[in-house]
CSV table of C-alpha atoms in Angstrom, one decimal:
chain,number,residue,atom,x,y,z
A,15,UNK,CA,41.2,-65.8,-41.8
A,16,UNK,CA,38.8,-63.4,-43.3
A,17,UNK,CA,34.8,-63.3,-44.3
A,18,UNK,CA,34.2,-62.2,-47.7
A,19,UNK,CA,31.6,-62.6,-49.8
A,20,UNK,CA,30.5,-66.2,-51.6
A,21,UNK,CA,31.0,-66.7,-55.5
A,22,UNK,CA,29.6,-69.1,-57.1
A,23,UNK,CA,33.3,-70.9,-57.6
A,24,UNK,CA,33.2,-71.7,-53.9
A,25,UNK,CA,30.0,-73.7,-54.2
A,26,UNK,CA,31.9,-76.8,-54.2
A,27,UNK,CA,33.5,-75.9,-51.0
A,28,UNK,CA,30.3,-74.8,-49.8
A,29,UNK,CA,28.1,-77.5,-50.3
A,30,UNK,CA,29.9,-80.3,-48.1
A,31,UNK,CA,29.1,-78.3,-45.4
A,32,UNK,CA,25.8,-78.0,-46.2
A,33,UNK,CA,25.1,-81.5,-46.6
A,34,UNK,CA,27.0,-82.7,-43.8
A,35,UNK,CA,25.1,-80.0,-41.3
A,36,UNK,CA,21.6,-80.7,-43.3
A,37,UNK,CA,21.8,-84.5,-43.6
A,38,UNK,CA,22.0,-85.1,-40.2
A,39,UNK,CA,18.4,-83.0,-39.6
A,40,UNK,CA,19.2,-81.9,-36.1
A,41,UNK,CA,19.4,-78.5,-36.7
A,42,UNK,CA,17.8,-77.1,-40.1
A,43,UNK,CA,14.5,-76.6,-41.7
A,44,UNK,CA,15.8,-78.1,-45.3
A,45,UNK,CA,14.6,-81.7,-46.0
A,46,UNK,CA,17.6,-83.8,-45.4
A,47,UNK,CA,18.3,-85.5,-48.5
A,48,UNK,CA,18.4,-82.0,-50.3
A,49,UNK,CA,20.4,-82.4,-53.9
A,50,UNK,CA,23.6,-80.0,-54.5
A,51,UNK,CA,21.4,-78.5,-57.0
A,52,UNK,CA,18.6,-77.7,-54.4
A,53,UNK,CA,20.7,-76.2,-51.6
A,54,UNK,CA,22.7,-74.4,-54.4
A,55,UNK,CA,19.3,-72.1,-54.9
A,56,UNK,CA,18.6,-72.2,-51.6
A,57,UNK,CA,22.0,-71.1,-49.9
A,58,UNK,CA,23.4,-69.2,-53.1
A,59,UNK,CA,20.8,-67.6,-55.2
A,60,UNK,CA,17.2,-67.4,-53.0
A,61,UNK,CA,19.2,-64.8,-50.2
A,62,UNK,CA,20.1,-61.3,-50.8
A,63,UNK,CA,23.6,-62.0,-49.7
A,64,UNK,CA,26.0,-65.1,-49.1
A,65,UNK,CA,29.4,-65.0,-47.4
A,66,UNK,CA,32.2,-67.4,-46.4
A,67,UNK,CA,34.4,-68.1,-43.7
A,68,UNK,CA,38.1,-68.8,-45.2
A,69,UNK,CA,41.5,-69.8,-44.2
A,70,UNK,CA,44.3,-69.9,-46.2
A,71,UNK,CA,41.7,-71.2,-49.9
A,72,UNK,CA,39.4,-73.0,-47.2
A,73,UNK,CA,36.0,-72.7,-46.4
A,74,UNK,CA,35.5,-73.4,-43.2
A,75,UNK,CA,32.0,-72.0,-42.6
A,76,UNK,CA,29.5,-69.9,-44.9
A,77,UNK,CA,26.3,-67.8,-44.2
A,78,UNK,CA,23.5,-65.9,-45.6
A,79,UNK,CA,21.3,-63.2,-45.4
A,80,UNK,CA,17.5,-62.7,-46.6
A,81,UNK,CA,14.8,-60.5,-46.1
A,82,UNK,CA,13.0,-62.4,-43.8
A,83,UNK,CA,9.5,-60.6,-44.5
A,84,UNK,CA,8.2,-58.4,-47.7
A,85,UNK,CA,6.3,-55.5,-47.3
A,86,UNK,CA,5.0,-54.1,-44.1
A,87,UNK,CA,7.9,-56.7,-42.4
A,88,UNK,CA,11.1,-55.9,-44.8
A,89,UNK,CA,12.9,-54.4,-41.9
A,90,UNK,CA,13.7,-57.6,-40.8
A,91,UNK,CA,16.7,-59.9,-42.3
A,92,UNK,CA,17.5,-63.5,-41.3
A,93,UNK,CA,20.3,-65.7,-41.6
A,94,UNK,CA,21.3,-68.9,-41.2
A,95,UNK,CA,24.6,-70.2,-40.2
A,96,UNK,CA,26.8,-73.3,-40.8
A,97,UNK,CA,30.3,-74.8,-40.0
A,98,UNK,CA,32.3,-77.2,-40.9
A,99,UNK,CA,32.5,-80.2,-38.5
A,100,UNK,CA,36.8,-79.9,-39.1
A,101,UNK,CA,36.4,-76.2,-37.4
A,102,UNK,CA,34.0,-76.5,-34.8
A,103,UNK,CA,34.2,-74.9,-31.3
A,104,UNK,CA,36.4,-72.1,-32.4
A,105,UNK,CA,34.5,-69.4,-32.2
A,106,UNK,CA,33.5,-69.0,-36.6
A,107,UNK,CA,29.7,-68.9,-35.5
A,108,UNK,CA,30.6,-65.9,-33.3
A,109,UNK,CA,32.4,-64.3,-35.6
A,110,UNK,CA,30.1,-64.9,-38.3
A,111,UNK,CA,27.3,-63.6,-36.7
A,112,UNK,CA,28.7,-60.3,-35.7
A,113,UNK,CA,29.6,-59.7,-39.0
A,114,UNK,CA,26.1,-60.4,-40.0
A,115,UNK,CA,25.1,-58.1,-37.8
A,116,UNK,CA,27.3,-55.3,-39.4
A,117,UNK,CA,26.1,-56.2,-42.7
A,118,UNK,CA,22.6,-56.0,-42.0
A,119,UNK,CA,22.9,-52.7,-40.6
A,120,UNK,CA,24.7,-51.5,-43.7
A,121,UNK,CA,22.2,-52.8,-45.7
A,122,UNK,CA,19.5,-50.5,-43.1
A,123,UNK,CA,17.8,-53.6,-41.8
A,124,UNK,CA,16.7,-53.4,-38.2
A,125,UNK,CA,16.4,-56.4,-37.0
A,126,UNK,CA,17.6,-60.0,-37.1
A,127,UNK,CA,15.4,-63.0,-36.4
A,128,UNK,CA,16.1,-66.4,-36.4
A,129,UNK,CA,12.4,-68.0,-37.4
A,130,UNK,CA,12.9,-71.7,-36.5
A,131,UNK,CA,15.5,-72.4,-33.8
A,132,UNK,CA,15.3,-75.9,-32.6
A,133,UNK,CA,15.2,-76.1,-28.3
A,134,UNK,CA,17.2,-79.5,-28.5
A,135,UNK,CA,20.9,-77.4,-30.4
A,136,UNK,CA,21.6,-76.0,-26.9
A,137,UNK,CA,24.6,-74.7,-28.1
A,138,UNK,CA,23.1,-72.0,-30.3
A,139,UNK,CA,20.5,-71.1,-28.1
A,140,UNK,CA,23.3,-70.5,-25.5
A,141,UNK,CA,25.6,-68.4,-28.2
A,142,UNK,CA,22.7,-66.9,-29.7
A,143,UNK,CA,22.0,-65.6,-26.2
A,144,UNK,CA,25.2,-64.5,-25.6
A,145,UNK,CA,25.2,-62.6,-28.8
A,146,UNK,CA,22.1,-60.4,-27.6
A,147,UNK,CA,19.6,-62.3,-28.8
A,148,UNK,CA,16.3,-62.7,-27.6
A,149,UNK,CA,13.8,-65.7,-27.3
A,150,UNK,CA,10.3,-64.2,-28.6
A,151,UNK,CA,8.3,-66.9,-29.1
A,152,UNK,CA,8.0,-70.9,-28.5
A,153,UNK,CA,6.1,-73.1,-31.1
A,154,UNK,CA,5.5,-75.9,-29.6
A,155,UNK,CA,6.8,-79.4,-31.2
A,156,UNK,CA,7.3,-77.7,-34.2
A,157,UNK,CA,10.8,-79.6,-34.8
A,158,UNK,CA,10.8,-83.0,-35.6
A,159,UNK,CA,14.6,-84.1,-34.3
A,160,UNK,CA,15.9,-87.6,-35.6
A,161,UNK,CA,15.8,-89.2,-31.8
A,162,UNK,CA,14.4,-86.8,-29.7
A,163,UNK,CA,11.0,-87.0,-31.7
A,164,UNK,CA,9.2,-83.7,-31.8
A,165,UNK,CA,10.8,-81.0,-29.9
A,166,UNK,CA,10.4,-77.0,-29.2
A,167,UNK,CA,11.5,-74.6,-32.1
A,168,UNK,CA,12.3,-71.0,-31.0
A,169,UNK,CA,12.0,-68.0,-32.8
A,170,UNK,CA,15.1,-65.4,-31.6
A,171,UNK,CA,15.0,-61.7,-32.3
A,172,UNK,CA,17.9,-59.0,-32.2
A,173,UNK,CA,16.8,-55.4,-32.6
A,174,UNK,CA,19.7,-53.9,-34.4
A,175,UNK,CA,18.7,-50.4,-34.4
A,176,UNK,CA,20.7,-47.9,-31.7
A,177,UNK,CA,18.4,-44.8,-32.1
B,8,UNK,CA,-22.4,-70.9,-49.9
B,9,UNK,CA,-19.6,-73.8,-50.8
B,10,UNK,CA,-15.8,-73.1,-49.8
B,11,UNK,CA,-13.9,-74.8,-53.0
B,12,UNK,CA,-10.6,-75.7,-54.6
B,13,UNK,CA,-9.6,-72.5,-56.2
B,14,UNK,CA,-9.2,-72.9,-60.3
B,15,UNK,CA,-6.9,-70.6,-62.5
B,16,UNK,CA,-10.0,-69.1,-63.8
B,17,UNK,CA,-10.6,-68.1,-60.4
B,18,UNK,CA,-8.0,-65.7,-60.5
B,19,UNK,CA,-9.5,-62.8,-62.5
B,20,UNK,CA,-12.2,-62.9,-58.8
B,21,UNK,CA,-10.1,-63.9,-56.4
B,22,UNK,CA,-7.0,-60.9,-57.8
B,23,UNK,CA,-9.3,-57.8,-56.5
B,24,UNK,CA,-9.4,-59.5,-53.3
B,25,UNK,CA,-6.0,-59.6,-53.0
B,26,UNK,CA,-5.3,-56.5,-54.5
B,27,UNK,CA,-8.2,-54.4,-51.6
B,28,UNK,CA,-5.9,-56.8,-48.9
B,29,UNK,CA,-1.8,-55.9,-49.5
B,30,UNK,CA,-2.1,-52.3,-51.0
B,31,UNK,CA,-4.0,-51.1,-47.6
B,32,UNK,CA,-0.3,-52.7,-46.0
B,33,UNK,CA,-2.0,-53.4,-42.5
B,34,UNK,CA,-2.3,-56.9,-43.0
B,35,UNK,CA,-0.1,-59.1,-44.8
B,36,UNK,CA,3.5,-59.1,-45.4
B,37,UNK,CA,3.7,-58.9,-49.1
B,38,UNK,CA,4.5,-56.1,-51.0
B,39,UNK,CA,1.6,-53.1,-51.3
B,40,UNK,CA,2.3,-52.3,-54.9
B,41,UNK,CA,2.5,-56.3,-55.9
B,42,UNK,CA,1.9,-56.9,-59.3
B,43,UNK,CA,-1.9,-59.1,-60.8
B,44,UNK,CA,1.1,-61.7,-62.2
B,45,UNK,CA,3.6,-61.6,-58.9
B,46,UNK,CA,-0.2,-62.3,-57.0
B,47,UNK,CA,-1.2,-65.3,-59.0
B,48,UNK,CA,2.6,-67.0,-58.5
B,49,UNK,CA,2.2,-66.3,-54.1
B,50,UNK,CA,-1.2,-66.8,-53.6
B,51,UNK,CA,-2.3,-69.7,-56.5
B,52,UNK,CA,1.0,-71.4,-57.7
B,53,UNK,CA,3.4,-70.8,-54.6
B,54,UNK,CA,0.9,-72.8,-51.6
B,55,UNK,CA,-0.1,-76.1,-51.7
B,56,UNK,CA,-3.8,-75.4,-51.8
B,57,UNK,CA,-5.6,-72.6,-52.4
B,58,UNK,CA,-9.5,-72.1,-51.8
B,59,UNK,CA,-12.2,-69.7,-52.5
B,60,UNK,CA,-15.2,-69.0,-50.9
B,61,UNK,CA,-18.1,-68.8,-53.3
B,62,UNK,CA,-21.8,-67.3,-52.9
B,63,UNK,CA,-23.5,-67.4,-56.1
B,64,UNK,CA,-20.9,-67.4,-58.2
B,65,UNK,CA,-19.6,-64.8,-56.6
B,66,UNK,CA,-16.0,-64.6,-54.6
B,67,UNK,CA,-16.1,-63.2,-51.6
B,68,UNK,CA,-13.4,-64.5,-49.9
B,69,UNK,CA,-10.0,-66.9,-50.4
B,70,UNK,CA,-7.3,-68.8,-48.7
B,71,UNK,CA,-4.0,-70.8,-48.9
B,72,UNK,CA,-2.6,-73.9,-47.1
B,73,UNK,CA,1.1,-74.4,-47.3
B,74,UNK,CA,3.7,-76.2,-45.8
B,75,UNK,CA,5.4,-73.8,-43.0
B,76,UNK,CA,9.1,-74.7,-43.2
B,77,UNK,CA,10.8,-77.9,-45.1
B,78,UNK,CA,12.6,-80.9,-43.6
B,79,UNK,CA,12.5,-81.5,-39.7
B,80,UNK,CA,9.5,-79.0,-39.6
B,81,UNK,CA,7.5,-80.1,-42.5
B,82,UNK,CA,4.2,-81.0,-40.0
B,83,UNK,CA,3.0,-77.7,-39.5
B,84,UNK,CA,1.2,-75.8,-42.2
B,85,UNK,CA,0.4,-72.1,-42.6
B,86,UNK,CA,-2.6,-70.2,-43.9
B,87,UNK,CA,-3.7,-66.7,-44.8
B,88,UNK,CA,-6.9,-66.1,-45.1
B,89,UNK,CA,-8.9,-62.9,-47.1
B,90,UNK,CA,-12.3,-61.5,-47.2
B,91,UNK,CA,-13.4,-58.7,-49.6
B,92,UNK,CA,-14.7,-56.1,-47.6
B,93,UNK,CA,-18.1,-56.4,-49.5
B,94,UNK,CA,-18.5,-59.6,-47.1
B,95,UNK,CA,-16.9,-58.4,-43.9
B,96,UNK,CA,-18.5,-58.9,-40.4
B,97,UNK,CA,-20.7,-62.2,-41.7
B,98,UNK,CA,-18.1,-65.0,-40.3
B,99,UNK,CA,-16.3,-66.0,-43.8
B,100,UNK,CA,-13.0,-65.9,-41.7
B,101,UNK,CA,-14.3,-68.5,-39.7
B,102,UNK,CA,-16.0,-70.4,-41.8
B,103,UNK,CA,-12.9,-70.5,-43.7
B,104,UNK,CA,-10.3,-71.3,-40.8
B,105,UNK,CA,-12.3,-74.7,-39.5
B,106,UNK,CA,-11.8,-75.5,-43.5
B,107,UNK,CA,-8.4,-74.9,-43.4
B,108,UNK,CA,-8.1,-77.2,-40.1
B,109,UNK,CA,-10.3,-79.7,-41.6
B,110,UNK,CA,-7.9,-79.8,-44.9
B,111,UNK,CA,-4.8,-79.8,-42.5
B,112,UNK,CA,-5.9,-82.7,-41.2
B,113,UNK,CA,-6.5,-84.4,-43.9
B,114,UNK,CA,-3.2,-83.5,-45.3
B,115,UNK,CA,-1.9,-84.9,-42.1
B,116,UNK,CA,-0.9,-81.6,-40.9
B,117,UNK,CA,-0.2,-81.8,-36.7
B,118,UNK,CA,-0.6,-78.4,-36.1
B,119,UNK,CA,-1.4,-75.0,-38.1
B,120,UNK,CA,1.1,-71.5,-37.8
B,121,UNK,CA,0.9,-68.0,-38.3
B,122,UNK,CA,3.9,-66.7,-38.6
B,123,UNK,CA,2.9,-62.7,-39.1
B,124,UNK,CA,0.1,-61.4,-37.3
B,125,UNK,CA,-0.2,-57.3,-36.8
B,126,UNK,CA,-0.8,-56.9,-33.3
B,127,UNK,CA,-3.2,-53.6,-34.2
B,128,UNK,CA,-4.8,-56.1,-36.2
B,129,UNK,CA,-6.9,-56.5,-33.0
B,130,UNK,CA,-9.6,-58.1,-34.8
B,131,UNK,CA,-7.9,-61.0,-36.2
B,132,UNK,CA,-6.4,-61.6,-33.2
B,133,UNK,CA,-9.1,-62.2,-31.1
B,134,UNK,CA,-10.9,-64.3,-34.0
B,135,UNK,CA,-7.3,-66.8,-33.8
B,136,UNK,CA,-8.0,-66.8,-29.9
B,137,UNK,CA,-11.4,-67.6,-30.1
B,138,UNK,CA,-10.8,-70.6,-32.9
B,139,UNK,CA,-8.3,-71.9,-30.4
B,140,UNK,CA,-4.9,-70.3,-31.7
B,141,UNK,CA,-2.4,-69.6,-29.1
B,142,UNK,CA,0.0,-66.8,-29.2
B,143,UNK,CA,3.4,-68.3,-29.2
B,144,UNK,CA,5.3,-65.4,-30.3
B,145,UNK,CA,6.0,-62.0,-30.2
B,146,UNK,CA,8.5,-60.0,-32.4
B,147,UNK,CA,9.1,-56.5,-31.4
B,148,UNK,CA,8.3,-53.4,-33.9
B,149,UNK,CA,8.3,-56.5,-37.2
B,150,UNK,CA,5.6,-54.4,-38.6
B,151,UNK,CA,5.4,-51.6,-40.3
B,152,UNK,CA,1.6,-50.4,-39.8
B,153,UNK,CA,1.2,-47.4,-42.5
B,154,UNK,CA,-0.1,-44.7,-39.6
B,155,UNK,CA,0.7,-46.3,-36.3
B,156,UNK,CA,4.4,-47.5,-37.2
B,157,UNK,CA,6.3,-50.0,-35.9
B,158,UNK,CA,4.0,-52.6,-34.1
B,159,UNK,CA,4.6,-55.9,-33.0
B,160,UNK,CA,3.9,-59.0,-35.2
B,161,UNK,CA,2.4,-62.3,-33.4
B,162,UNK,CA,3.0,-65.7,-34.1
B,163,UNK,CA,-0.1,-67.5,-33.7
B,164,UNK,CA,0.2,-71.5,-33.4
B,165,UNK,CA,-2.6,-74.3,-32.9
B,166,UNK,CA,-2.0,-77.8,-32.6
B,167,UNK,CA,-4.3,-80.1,-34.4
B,168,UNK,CA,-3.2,-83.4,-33.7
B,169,UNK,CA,-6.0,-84.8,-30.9
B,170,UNK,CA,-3.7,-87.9,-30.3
């Protein structure tokens, strides 16, 4: 097991995942019929850094990270986060996301916010919790879920910075 | 007085605008030193609209309308607005926010999002209160004001949808 960073030879171990977490519109702002072409600038090329989750060759989940506001705001990465449905519940979204955490303070970001965090995935509210993140802010029925209709998204916030 | 569809030979107006705006860094979250080119790609060619306000023939203030975030939250739009400072104090932001509401609407927008607003910029603030923008958000030290430091950014949210 071991996070490293993407090449593009892994996008076509990458983008299954993608598609199958994307497709099904519950949890991320992409439009759900996004082409392998699209998500490959999206996931691969658009954010300063992509990694991947792998066990023995296979990808089993990927992230990135971004820059999450220019200027006056470029302090302030975000990431997005996906597994693959044949290695949920075993604790890669944890991992992942501590290691983000270390790689955005090596790259001197201080924070981490997650911009669009839909109230109905429980599940990451709860681990994103757990991993010290805060709820800042609540835009009401900003996330249109596939049968749950329009629902809360929730902006989460981690202040990285120990000084 | 006539607020517009902006024109690409609105640009060599609208550019000093922009330009008075970022490089002051108290504002917007885009890069102070921004390039006349890198300008003309985020504020004309990146948004889905953009508008000027016109007096005479004269620009005196400009803003865009795009979609916030793709997919499952592709209903809510954001804007940023600018005045010159030739103009300030006489109600173009205003003016220029019912516009944008109207044109959400039209669009078929349900609600309008701000996703970055400096909490010293008191002014603005209040202006979003007053035109019925609720503060949904808070993100702790997001901005970096250039002589009071780290300050909080606001997200701002209104929902248009009367239904």
């Amino acid at each position: 097991m071991n996070i490293r960073e993407a090449t593009s030879a892994d996008w076509d171990q990458i983008w299954p995942i993608f598609q199958e977490v994307v497709s099904a519109g519950e949890t991320y702002a992409y439009e759900p019929d996004t082409s392998k072409e699209q998500a490959e600038k999206i996931w691969m090329h658009a954010p300063r850094k992509t990694y991947v989750f792998e066990d023995n060759g296979q990808i089993l989940g990927t992230y990135y990270l971004k820059t999450n506001q220019a200027g006056p705001g470029n302090h302030v990465c975000n990431c997005g986060y996906m597994v693959s449905s044949l290695a949920r519940g075993k604790g890669l979204a944890t991992l992942m996301c501590e290691h983000s955490q270390q790689v955005a303070i090596e790259l001197s970001y201080k924070a981490i916010q997650f911009n669009f965090v839909a109230s109905s995935n429980e599940g990451a509210v709860y681990l994103w919790n757990k991993l010290g993140f805060e709820t800042v802010g609540r835009l009401p029925k900003a996330f249109k879920h596939p049968t749950q209709g329009y629902v809360d998204a929730l902006v989460m916030y981690k202040w990285l910075d120990k000084a």
